[in-house]
mmCIF file of N, CA and C in Angstrom:
data_model
loop_
_atom_site.group_PDB
_atom_site.id
_atom_site.type_symbol
_atom_site.label_atom_id
_atom_site.label_comp_id
_atom_site.label_asym_id
_atom_site.label_seq_id
_atom_site.Cartn_x
_atom_site.Cartn_y
_atom_site.Cartn_z
ATOM 1 N N ILE W 135 -1.101 15.281 83.949
ATOM 2 C CA ILE W 135 -0.843 14.091 84.744
ATOM 3 C C ILE W 135 -0.405 12.986 83.810
ATOM 4 N N ILE W 136 0.713 12.362 84.140
ATOM 5 C CA ILE W 136 1.263 11.263 83.350
ATOM 6 C C ILE W 136 0.913 9.958 84.053
ATOM 7 N N ARG W 137 0.307 9.025 83.305
ATOM 8 C CA ARG W 137 -0.183 7.795 83.914
ATOM 9 C C ARG W 137 0.591 6.538 83.544
ATOM 10 N N ASN W 138 1.431 6.610 82.509
ATOM 11 C CA ASN W 138 2.149 5.414 82.082
ATOM 12 C C ASN W 138 3.402 5.804 81.293
ATOM 13 N N LEU W 139 4.182 4.794 80.917
ATOM 14 C CA LEU W 139 5.440 5.061 80.214
ATOM 15 C C LEU W 139 5.229 5.725 78.862
ATOM 16 N N GLN W 140 4.184 5.330 78.141
ATOM 17 C CA GLN W 140 3.937 5.942 76.838
ATOM 18 C C GLN W 140 3.637 7.426 76.992
ATOM 19 N N GLU W 141 2.845 7.779 77.995
ATOM 20 C CA GLU W 141 2.562 9.192 78.228
ATOM 21 C C GLU W 141 3.829 9.941 78.648
ATOM 22 N N MET W 142 4.708 9.275 79.400
ATOM 23 C CA MET W 142 5.972 9.912 79.781
ATOM 24 C C MET W 142 6.831 10.152 78.532
ATOM 25 N N ALA W 143 6.892 9.156 77.642
ATOM 26 C CA ALA W 143 7.665 9.315 76.402
ATOM 27 C C ALA W 143 7.100 10.455 75.567
ATOM 28 N N ASP W 144 5.779 10.513 75.446
ATOM 29 C CA ASP W 144 5.146 11.588 74.676
ATOM 30 C C ASP W 144 5.476 12.953 75.283
ATOM 31 N N THR W 145 5.405 13.036 76.606
ATOM 32 C CA THR W 145 5.674 14.294 77.300
ATOM 33 C C THR W 145 7.131 14.719 77.128
ATOM 34 N N LEU W 146 8.050 13.763 77.269
ATOM 35 C CA LEU W 146 9.469 14.087 77.094
ATOM 36 C C LEU W 146 9.766 14.583 75.684
ATOM 37 N N SER W 147 9.037 14.074 74.706
ATOM 38 C CA SER W 147 9.276 14.458 73.313
ATOM 39 C C SER W 147 9.102 15.954 73.086
ATOM 40 N N TYR W 148 8.167 16.571 73.794
ATOM 41 C CA TYR W 148 7.939 18.002 73.593
ATOM 42 C C TYR W 148 8.334 18.864 74.793
ATOM 43 N N MET W 149 8.832 18.247 75.859
ATOM 44 C CA MET W 149 9.219 18.991 77.060
ATOM 45 C C MET W 149 10.394 19.929 76.758
ATOM 46 N N LYS W 150 10.306 21.146 77.252
ATOM 47 C CA LYS W 150 11.402 22.100 77.094
ATOM 48 C C LYS W 150 12.607 21.615 77.902
ATOM 49 N N ASP W 151 13.788 21.918 77.395
ATOM 50 C CA ASP W 151 15.014 21.515 78.080
ATOM 51 C C ASP W 151 15.087 22.079 79.496
ATOM 52 N N GLU W 152 14.602 23.299 79.667
ATOM 53 C CA GLU W 152 14.622 23.914 80.999
ATOM 54 C C GLU W 152 13.747 23.141 81.980
ATOM 55 N N THR W 153 12.607 22.672 81.513
ATOM 56 C CA THR W 153 11.705 21.890 82.360
ATOM 57 C C THR W 153 12.350 20.563 82.707
ATOM 58 N N PHE W 154 12.953 19.922 81.712
ATOM 59 C CA PHE W 154 13.632 18.655 81.971
ATOM 60 C C PHE W 154 14.737 18.853 83.004
ATOM 61 N N SER W 155 15.527 19.886 82.840
ATOM 62 C CA SER W 155 16.633 20.160 83.769
ATOM 63 C C SER W 155 16.143 20.453 85.186
ATOM 64 N N HIS W 156 14.956 20.981 85.298
ATOM 65 C CA HIS W 156 14.373 21.219 86.620
ATOM 66 C C HIS W 156 14.079 19.881 87.320
ATOM 67 N N HIS W 157 13.656 18.889 86.558
ATOM 68 C CA HIS W 157 13.278 17.592 87.117
ATOM 69 C C HIS W 157 14.427 16.592 87.161
ATOM 70 N N VAL W 158 15.411 16.757 86.280
ATOM 71 C CA VAL W 158 16.546 15.828 86.208
ATOM 72 C C VAL W 158 17.826 16.650 86.216
ATOM 73 N N ASN W 159 18.565 16.552 87.307
ATOM 74 C CA ASN W 159 19.825 17.282 87.435
ATOM 75 C C ASN W 159 20.728 16.538 88.419
ATOM 76 N N GLU W 160 21.805 17.138 88.816
ATOM 77 C CA GLU W 160 22.761 16.472 89.713
ATOM 78 C C GLU W 160 22.179 16.195 91.104
ATOM 79 N N GLN W 161 21.191 16.977 91.508
ATOM 80 C CA GLN W 161 20.603 16.821 92.832
ATOM 81 C C GLN W 161 19.433 15.840 92.880
ATOM 82 N N LYS W 162 18.749 15.679 91.762
ATOM 83 C CA LYS W 162 17.552 14.826 91.778
ATOM 84 C C LYS W 162 17.248 14.291 90.387
ATOM 85 N N ASN W 163 16.388 13.267 90.374
ATOM 86 C CA ASN W 163 15.883 12.717 89.127
ATOM 87 C C ASN W 163 14.428 12.332 89.374
ATOM 88 N N ASP W 164 13.548 13.296 89.216
ATOM 89 C CA ASP W 164 12.126 13.078 89.476
ATOM 90 C C ASP W 164 11.529 12.001 88.582
ATOM 91 N N ILE W 165 12.009 11.883 87.377
ATOM 92 C CA ILE W 165 11.447 10.904 86.447
ATOM 93 C C ILE W 165 11.804 9.490 86.888
ATOM 94 N N ALA W 166 13.046 9.262 87.244
ATOM 95 C CA ALA W 166 13.444 7.940 87.747
ATOM 96 C C ALA W 166 12.690 7.615 89.036
ATOM 97 N N ASN W 167 12.525 8.607 89.896
ATOM 98 C CA ASN W 167 11.771 8.394 91.138
ATOM 99 C C ASN W 167 10.327 8.018 90.845
ATOM 100 N N TRP W 168 9.721 8.672 89.872
ATOM 101 C CA TRP W 168 8.342 8.374 89.483
ATOM 102 C C TRP W 168 8.226 6.939 88.968
ATOM 103 N N VAL W 169 9.169 6.541 88.125
ATOM 104 C CA VAL W 169 9.153 5.173 87.588
ATOM 105 C C VAL W 169 9.270 4.154 88.723
ATOM 106 N N ARG W 170 10.132 4.434 89.680
ATOM 107 C CA ARG W 170 10.314 3.526 90.820
ATOM 108 C C ARG W 170 9.090 3.527 91.737
ATOM 109 N N ASP W 171 8.616 4.706 92.109
ATOM 110 C CA ASP W 171 7.573 4.819 93.127
ATOM 111 C C ASP W 171 6.159 4.587 92.606
ATOM 112 N N VAL W 172 5.886 5.016 91.388
ATOM 113 C CA VAL W 172 4.532 4.909 90.840
ATOM 114 C C VAL W 172 4.365 3.640 90.003
ATOM 115 N N LEU W 173 5.311 3.391 89.118
ATOM 116 C CA LEU W 173 5.204 2.219 88.245
ATOM 117 C C LEU W 173 5.811 0.965 88.868
ATOM 118 N N ASN W 174 6.583 1.155 89.931
ATOM 119 C CA ASN W 174 7.233 0.047 90.643
ATOM 120 C C ASN W 174 8.170 -0.748 89.731
ATOM 121 N N ASP W 175 8.830 -0.036 88.814
ATOM 122 C CA ASP W 175 9.794 -0.660 87.905
ATOM 123 C C ASP W 175 11.192 -0.246 88.374
ATOM 124 N N LYS W 176 11.697 -0.980 89.336
ATOM 125 C CA LYS W 176 12.973 -0.627 89.952
ATOM 126 C C LYS W 176 14.145 -0.741 88.984
ATOM 127 N N GLU W 177 14.109 -1.729 88.112
ATOM 128 C CA GLU W 177 15.196 -1.914 87.143
ATOM 129 C C GLU W 177 15.298 -0.709 86.204
ATOM 130 N N LEU W 178 14.177 -0.306 85.642
ATOM 131 C CA LEU W 178 14.185 0.854 84.752
ATOM 132 C C LEU W 178 14.565 2.111 85.528
ATOM 133 N N ALA W 179 14.048 2.262 86.725
ATOM 134 C CA ALA W 179 14.367 3.436 87.542
ATOM 135 C C ALA W 179 15.868 3.523 87.808
ATOM 136 N N ASN W 180 16.496 2.397 88.104
ATOM 137 C CA ASN W 180 17.943 2.394 88.345
ATOM 138 C C ASN W 180 18.705 2.794 87.088
ATOM 139 N N ASP W 181 18.272 2.304 85.936
ATOM 140 C CA ASP W 181 18.909 2.680 84.672
ATOM 141 C C ASP W 181 18.719 4.173 84.405
ATOM 142 N N MET W 182 17.525 4.669 84.657
ATOM 143 C CA MET W 182 17.212 6.066 84.389
ATOM 144 C C MET W 182 17.915 7.006 85.365
ATOM 145 N N ALA W 183 18.188 6.543 86.561
ATOM 146 C CA ALA W 183 18.848 7.386 87.564
ATOM 147 C C ALA W 183 20.240 7.819 87.104
ATOM 148 N N LYS W 184 20.840 7.044 86.215
ATOM 149 C CA LYS W 184 22.173 7.347 85.703
ATOM 150 C C LYS W 184 22.137 8.325 84.534
ATOM 151 N N VAL W 185 20.964 8.551 83.973
ATOM 152 C CA VAL W 185 20.806 9.350 82.765
ATOM 153 C C VAL W 185 20.521 10.805 83.127
ATOM 154 N N LYS W 186 21.226 11.703 82.461
ATOM 155 C CA LYS W 186 21.038 13.126 82.728
ATOM 156 C C LYS W 186 20.607 13.912 81.492
ATOM 157 N N SER W 187 20.441 13.233 80.354
ATOM 158 C CA SER W 187 19.999 13.944 79.152
ATOM 159 C C SER W 187 18.598 13.469 78.753
ATOM 160 N N LYS W 188 17.833 14.400 78.216
ATOM 161 C CA LYS W 188 16.465 14.094 77.807
ATOM 162 C C LYS W 188 16.451 13.038 76.701
ATOM 163 N N LYS W 189 17.375 13.155 75.760
ATOM 164 C CA LYS W 189 17.436 12.218 74.638
ATOM 165 C C LYS W 189 17.686 10.783 75.140
ATOM 166 N N LYS W 190 18.623 10.621 76.052
ATOM 167 C CA LYS W 190 18.926 9.293 76.584
ATOM 168 C C LYS W 190 17.783 8.773 77.453
ATOM 169 N N MET W 191 17.150 9.659 78.197
ATOM 170 C CA MET W 191 16.014 9.275 79.027
ATOM 171 C C MET W 191 14.884 8.749 78.145
ATOM 172 N N LEU W 192 14.611 9.458 77.083
ATOM 173 C CA LEU W 192 13.562 9.047 76.149
ATOM 174 C C LEU W 192 13.899 7.698 75.520
ATOM 175 N N LYS W 193 15.158 7.490 75.201
ATOM 176 C CA LYS W 193 15.583 6.215 74.624
ATOM 177 C C LYS W 193 15.377 5.069 75.621
ATOM 178 N N GLU W 194 15.714 5.278 76.881
ATOM 179 C CA GLU W 194 15.506 4.250 77.910
ATOM 180 C C GLU W 194 14.028 3.880 78.015
ATOM 181 N N ILE W 195 13.174 4.883 78.008
ATOM 182 C CA ILE W 195 11.736 4.648 78.135
ATOM 183 C C ILE W 195 11.203 3.912 76.912
ATOM 184 N N LYS W 196 11.594 4.347 75.726
ATOM 185 C CA LYS W 196 11.114 3.691 74.505
ATOM 186 C C LYS W 196 11.594 2.248 74.425
ATOM 187 N N ASN W 197 12.824 1.995 74.865
ATOM 188 C CA ASN W 197 13.323 0.618 74.876
ATOM 189 C C ASN W 197 12.510 -0.253 75.821
ATOM 190 N N ARG W 198 12.132 0.291 76.983
ATOM 191 C CA ARG W 198 11.324 -0.465 77.930
ATOM 192 C C ARG W 198 9.934 -0.736 77.368
ATOM 193 N N ILE W 199 9.355 0.253 76.698
ATOM 194 C CA ILE W 199 8.040 0.073 76.080
ATOM 195 C C ILE W 199 8.100 -1.051 75.053
ATOM 196 N N LYS W 200 9.128 -1.058 74.217
ATOM 197 C CA LYS W 200 9.279 -2.118 73.207
ATOM 198 C C LYS W 200 9.410 -3.487 73.868
ATOM 199 N N LEU W 201 10.195 -3.564 74.934
ATOM 200 C CA LEU W 201 10.363 -4.821 75.654
ATOM 201 C C LEU W 201 9.025 -5.302 76.204
ATOM 202 N N LEU W 202 8.274 -4.414 76.807
ATOM 203 C CA LEU W 202 6.978 -4.792 77.367
ATOM 204 C C LEU W 202 5.998 -5.209 76.272
ATOM 205 N N GLU W 203 6.039 -4.523 75.147
ATOM 206 C CA GLU W 203 5.168 -4.892 74.024
ATOM 207 C C GLU W 203 5.500 -6.287 73.506
ATOM 208 N N ARG W 204 6.796 -6.610 73.434
ATOM 209 C CA ARG W 204 7.200 -7.952 72.987
ATOM 210 C C ARG W 204 6.733 -9.018 73.980
ATOM 211 N N LYS W 205 6.831 -8.727 75.270
ATOM 212 C CA LYS W 205 6.370 -9.679 76.292
ATOM 213 C C LYS W 205 4.872 -9.915 76.182
ATOM 214 N N ILE W 206 4.123 -8.853 75.971
ATOM 215 C CA ILE W 206 2.670 -8.979 75.829
ATOM 216 C C ILE W 206 2.331 -9.806 74.597
ATOM 217 N N GLU W 207 2.993 -9.528 73.490
ATOM 218 C CA GLU W 207 2.748 -10.268 72.255
ATOM 219 C C GLU W 207 3.082 -11.748 72.430
ATOM 220 N N LYS W 208 4.174 -12.027 73.107
ATOM 221 C CA LYS W 208 4.580 -13.406 73.344
ATOM 222 C C LYS W 208 3.530 -14.136 74.184
ATOM 223 N N GLU W 209 3.002 -13.463 75.206
ATOM 224 C CA GLU W 209 1.978 -14.078 76.046
ATOM 225 C C GLU W 209 0.685 -14.315 75.278
ATOM 226 N N ARG W 210 0.358 -13.450 74.353
ATOM 227 C CA ARG W 210 -0.851 -13.621 73.541
ATOM 228 C C ARG W 210 -0.742 -14.830 72.628
ATOM 229 N N ASN W 211 0.464 -15.135 72.215
ATOM 230 C CA ASN W 211 0.675 -16.252 71.288
ATOM 231 C C ASN W 211 0.673 -17.612 71.988
ATOM 232 N N TYR W 212 0.617 -17.624 73.316
ATOM 233 C CA TYR W 212 0.577 -18.908 74.019
ATOM 234 C C TYR W 212 -0.807 -19.428 74.163
#
């Protein structure tokens, strides 16, 4: 069970290509749907919906994690 973006990034790092292709293909994108429906991050989900490769998907997720970490750090400094 994946509970957050970091766990999704960790899972994608070792996920077999066949498993990824089962969840992300021309007919569906389960990962983008999960981000939209579970995490309620529509912007990231829309970006991810366009991605069909595991490497690019992982990059999108890691970029979002970095952005969120910077926002948290900025709020702590106030």
